[in-house]
Coordinates of C-alpha atoms in Angstrom, one line a residue:
M1 CA 229.3 49.1 -0.8
T2 CA 231.1 47.0 1.8
A3 CA 234.5 45.5 2.1
I4 CA 233.1 42.0 1.9
D5 CA 233.8 40.1 -1.3
L6 CA 232.0 36.9 -0.4
V7 CA 230.1 35.3 2.6
I8 CA 230.6 31.6 2.9
E9 CA 227.9 29.5 4.6
P10 CA 229.1 26.8 7.0
R11 CA 228.4 23.1 6.1
D12 CA 227.8 20.4 8.7
R13 CA 230.4 17.7 8.4
P14 CA 231.0 14.6 10.6
V15 CA 234.5 14.4 12.2
G16 CA 235.3 11.5 14.5
T17 CA 232.3 11.0 16.8
G18 CA 231.0 14.6 16.4
M19 CA 230.0 17.2 13.9
V20 CA 231.7 20.5 12.8
R21 CA 230.8 23.5 10.7
R22 CA 233.2 23.7 7.8
V23 CA 233.8 27.0 5.9
L24 CA 237.1 26.2 4.0
P25 CA 237.7 25.0 1.4
W26 CA 234.7 26.2 -0.6
R27 CA 234.1 25.9 -4.3
E28 CA 234.3 29.7 -4.9
R29 CA 237.1 30.2 -2.5
R30 CA 239.6 27.4 -1.8
M31 CA 242.0 29.3 0.4
V32 CA 242.5 32.6 2.4
G33 CA 246.2 33.3 2.5
P34 CA 247.7 29.9 3.5
F35 CA 244.6 28.7 5.3
I36 CA 243.1 25.9 3.2
F37 CA 240.8 24.3 5.8
T38 CA 238.7 25.8 8.6
D39 CA 236.3 24.0 10.9
L40 CA 234.3 25.6 13.7
I41 CA 233.9 23.0 16.5
G42 CA 230.7 23.2 18.5
P43 CA 229.7 24.3 21.0
D44 CA 229.0 20.7 21.6
H45 CA 227.5 19.7 24.9
L46 CA 228.7 16.2 25.8
A47 CA 226.7 14.0 28.1
P48 CA 228.4 11.9 30.9
G49 CA 229.7 8.7 29.4
T50 CA 230.4 10.2 26.0
G51 CA 233.4 12.1 24.5
V52 CA 235.2 13.1 21.4
D53 CA 237.3 10.5 19.6
I54 CA 239.1 11.3 16.4
D55 CA 241.1 8.1 15.6
A56 CA 244.5 7.9 14.0
H57 CA 244.7 9.6 10.6
P58 CA 247.5 11.0 8.4
H59 CA 248.5 14.3 7.0
I60 CA 251.1 15.6 4.5
G61 CA 252.0 19.1 3.3
L62 CA 250.4 21.2 6.0
S63 CA 250.4 22.4 9.6
T64 CA 247.3 21.9 11.8
L65 CA 246.4 24.6 14.2
T66 CA 244.0 23.7 17.1
Y67 CA 242.5 26.5 19.2
L68 CA 239.8 25.9 21.9
L69 CA 237.4 28.4 23.4
E70 CA 235.8 25.8 25.8
G71 CA 236.7 22.3 26.9
R72 CA 239.9 20.4 26.4
L73 CA 241.4 17.7 24.1
V74 CA 244.3 15.3 24.3
H75 CA 246.6 15.3 21.2
R76 CA 248.9 12.5 20.4
D77 CA 251.0 12.1 17.2
S78 CA 253.7 10.1 15.6
T79 CA 256.5 12.5 16.6
G80 CA 255.8 11.2 20.2
A81 CA 254.0 14.3 21.3
V82 CA 251.3 13.9 23.9
Q83 CA 249.6 17.2 24.9
T84 CA 246.4 18.3 26.5
I85 CA 245.1 21.5 25.0
E86 CA 242.9 23.9 27.0
P87 CA 241.1 27.1 26.2
G88 CA 243.4 29.9 24.8
A89 CA 246.3 27.6 24.2
V90 CA 247.7 26.7 20.7
N91 CA 248.7 23.3 19.3
W92 CA 250.7 23.6 16.0
M93 CA 251.6 20.3 14.3
T94 CA 253.5 20.3 11.1
A95 CA 253.0 17.3 9.0
G96 CA 255.6 17.9 6.3
A97 CA 256.4 14.6 4.6
G98 CA 254.0 12.7 6.8
V99 CA 252.5 12.5 10.3
T100 CA 249.7 10.6 12.0
H101 CA 247.7 11.9 15.0
T102 CA 244.7 11.5 17.2
E103 CA 242.5 13.9 19.2
R104 CA 240.4 12.6 22.1
S105 CA 238.5 13.9 25.1
H106 CA 240.5 14.0 28.3
P107 CA 239.7 10.8 30.3
D108 CA 238.8 12.8 33.4
D109 CA 236.1 14.6 31.4
R110 CA 234.2 11.6 30.2
S111 CA 232.3 10.9 33.4
E112 CA 230.9 14.5 33.7
P113 CA 229.0 16.9 31.4
A114 CA 231.4 18.7 29.2
T115 CA 231.4 21.4 26.5
L116 CA 233.7 21.6 23.5
H117 CA 234.0 24.7 21.4
G118 CA 236.9 25.8 19.2
L119 CA 238.6 25.7 15.8
Q120 CA 240.8 23.4 13.8
L121 CA 242.5 25.0 10.8
W122 CA 245.0 23.7 8.2
V123 CA 247.8 25.9 7.0
A124 CA 249.3 24.9 3.6
L125 CA 253.1 24.8 3.8
P126 CA 255.4 26.7 1.4
S127 CA 256.8 24.6 -1.4
D128 CA 260.2 24.2 0.2
D129 CA 258.6 22.9 3.4
E130 CA 256.0 20.6 2.0
D131 CA 258.1 17.5 2.5
G132 CA 260.1 18.5 5.6
E133 CA 260.4 16.8 8.9
P134 CA 257.2 16.5 11.0
S135 CA 257.2 18.5 14.3
F136 CA 254.9 19.6 17.1
E137 CA 254.8 22.6 19.3
H138 CA 252.4 23.7 22.1
H139 CA 252.0 27.3 23.4
P140 CA 250.0 27.8 26.7
A141 CA 247.3 30.5 26.9
A142 CA 249.5 32.8 28.9
S143 CA 252.0 33.1 26.0
V144 CA 249.5 34.4 23.5
P145 CA 249.7 38.2 23.1
T146 CA 246.6 40.1 24.1
I147 CA 245.8 43.6 22.9
E148 CA 243.3 45.5 25.1
L149 CA 241.1 48.1 23.5
P150 CA 238.1 50.1 24.8
S151 CA 235.4 47.4 25.3
A152 CA 237.3 45.0 23.1
S153 CA 240.2 42.6 23.3
I154 CA 242.3 40.8 20.6
R155 CA 244.2 37.6 21.2
L156 CA 246.9 37.1 18.5
V157 CA 246.8 33.3 18.2
A158 CA 249.3 33.0 15.4
G159 CA 251.3 35.3 13.1
T160 CA 251.4 39.1 13.3
G161 CA 248.9 41.9 13.7
W162 CA 248.3 45.1 15.7
G163 CA 252.1 45.5 16.2
A164 CA 252.4 42.2 18.0
T165 CA 253.8 38.8 17.1
S166 CA 252.6 35.4 18.3
P167 CA 255.2 32.9 19.5
V168 CA 253.8 30.1 17.3
G169 CA 256.4 29.1 14.7
V170 CA 254.4 29.7 11.5
S171 CA 255.8 28.8 8.1
S172 CA 254.7 31.9 6.1
P173 CA 253.3 35.4 6.9
L174 CA 249.8 35.0 8.3
V175 CA 247.3 36.1 11.0
L176 CA 244.9 34.3 13.3
A177 CA 243.3 36.4 16.0
Q178 CA 240.3 36.1 18.3
I179 CA 238.4 39.4 18.6
D180 CA 236.0 39.8 21.5
L181 CA 233.6 42.8 21.4
V182 CA 231.5 44.1 24.3
D183 CA 228.2 45.8 23.4
A184 CA 228.7 48.0 20.3
A185 CA 232.5 48.1 20.5
Q186 CA 234.4 48.2 17.2
V187 CA 237.8 47.2 15.9
S188 CA 239.2 48.4 12.6
L189 CA 241.1 45.7 10.6
D190 CA 244.3 46.9 9.0
A191 CA 245.6 45.8 5.6
E192 CA 248.8 44.2 6.8
H193 CA 247.9 40.9 5.2
P194 CA 246.8 40.8 1.6
E195 CA 244.1 38.1 2.1
R196 CA 241.8 38.1 5.1
A197 CA 238.5 36.7 6.3
V198 CA 236.3 37.1 9.4
L199 CA 234.7 34.0 10.9
A200 CA 231.7 34.8 13.2
V201 CA 231.8 32.6 16.3
D202 CA 228.9 33.9 18.5
G203 CA 226.9 37.0 19.3
R204 CA 225.9 39.6 16.7
V205 CA 229.1 40.4 14.8
T206 CA 228.9 42.8 11.8
V207 CA 231.6 43.6 9.3
D208 CA 231.1 47.0 7.7
A209 CA 227.4 46.9 8.9
V210 CA 226.8 43.4 7.3
A211 CA 225.6 41.1 10.0
L212 CA 227.1 37.6 10.2
D213 CA 225.5 34.6 11.7
P214 CA 227.7 32.3 13.8
G215 CA 229.7 30.1 11.5
Q216 CA 229.6 32.4 8.5
L217 CA 232.9 33.5 7.0
A218 CA 233.2 36.9 5.4
V219 CA 236.1 37.2 2.8
I220 CA 237.5 40.7 2.9
T221 CA 238.3 42.8 -0.1
P222 CA 242.2 43.1 -0.5
G223 CA 243.5 46.5 0.7
S224 CA 240.3 47.5 2.5
R225 CA 240.1 48.5 6.2
P226 CA 236.7 47.3 7.4
V227 CA 235.2 47.8 10.8
V228 CA 234.1 44.9 12.9
R229 CA 231.4 45.6 15.5
G230 CA 229.8 43.6 18.4
P231 CA 228.5 42.5 20.6
G232 CA 230.1 39.1 19.9
R233 CA 233.2 37.1 19.2
C234 CA 234.9 36.4 15.8
M235 CA 238.2 35.2 14.4
L236 CA 240.3 37.0 11.8
L237 CA 242.4 34.7 9.6
G238 CA 244.5 35.3 6.5
G239 CA 248.0 36.0 5.2
D240 CA 250.1 35.8 2.1
P241 CA 248.9 33.5 -0.7
I242 CA 251.4 30.6 -1.3
G243 CA 250.2 29.4 -4.6
P244 CA 247.6 26.7 -5.6
R245 CA 247.4 23.5 -3.6
R246 CA 245.6 20.3 -4.1
I247 CA 243.6 18.8 -1.3
W248 CA 242.3 15.2 -1.0
W249 CA 241.0 14.0 2.3
T250 CA 243.7 14.9 4.9
F251 CA 246.4 15.4 2.3
V252 CA 247.5 18.8 1.0
H253 CA 250.3 19.3 -1.6
S254 CA 251.3 21.2 -4.7
D255 CA 252.3 18.0 -6.4
P256 CA 249.4 15.6 -7.2
D257 CA 251.9 12.7 -7.4
R258 CA 252.7 13.2 -3.7
I259 CA 249.1 12.9 -2.8
E260 CA 248.8 9.6 -4.8
E261 CA 251.9 8.3 -3.0
A262 CA 250.4 9.3 0.4
K263 CA 247.1 7.4 -0.5
A264 CA 249.1 4.2 -1.2
A265 CA 251.3 4.6 1.9
W266 CA 248.3 5.1 4.2
A267 CA 246.4 2.1 2.7
A268 CA 249.5 0.0 3.3
Q269 CA 250.0 1.5 6.8
R270 CA 253.5 2.8 5.9
F271 CA 252.9 6.1 7.7
P272 CA 254.6 6.6 11.1
L273 CA 252.4 5.3 13.9
V274 CA 250.9 7.1 16.9
P275 CA 252.6 5.5 20.0
D276 CA 250.1 3.8 22.2
D277 CA 247.1 5.1 20.2
H278 CA 247.2 3.9 16.6
D279 CA 244.4 1.4 16.7
P280 CA 241.8 2.0 15.5
W281 CA 242.9 4.0 12.5
V282 CA 240.7 5.8 10.0
P283 CA 240.6 4.3 6.5
A284 CA 240.8 6.7 3.6
P285 CA 237.6 7.3 1.7
A286 CA 237.0 5.2 -1.4

């Protein structure tokens, strides 16, 4: 017996000019806490003269969380935010009623070999916030709390855990943490959050002696206190469930009519524009 309810295999998906490994949503598990979408990016090794380009696209009803382990990206959105994100920092963009954004390689990185490795996650908003004002916040790596343990470290990227609180302005109770384990070091996961999952990033991570390959997501039994062992690196994500949500393309909402409205608004280009970076924009799927 283990504390794992389900192991989700990653699926390769094209995003912009690259590929990601997607673990949420999955047909047997749509969400973990408020997390409704999770992509593991790379590690992608970019040749000189290439780069990452994710053209202008819209969102409603969610917050995006971007967290990099290697490389950097330039974020632009329709609130006017322009922000380079580097390893260990956090970009948190709240779409609310509607936002448009782009993600691109830094121009200084395109002429040299580069590596990009990290995560993008979508956090579904509580019902009262689904149609709120869009916003953006950035937190540098130095502001992210780090808990040092024997042969292990935990970076609390967002939310609460291990007695610490991240500065990211989350919209509901959640946790996102990077756990680095040297050799056979171990970390016990408490049951502070009712829904949790462990995403293996690299190395040889085990959860209650069940080995995970990089990219696999282990959904944890509620109330259990499993032990994560190394050597390797993984991410813990989860939180309080917020109720069922519909997801279509880049739109998330509890009201299907709002998704239909967003489809029509994007097709007619009635969403707010990304200053100086709106063309080209990504058409919605047929």
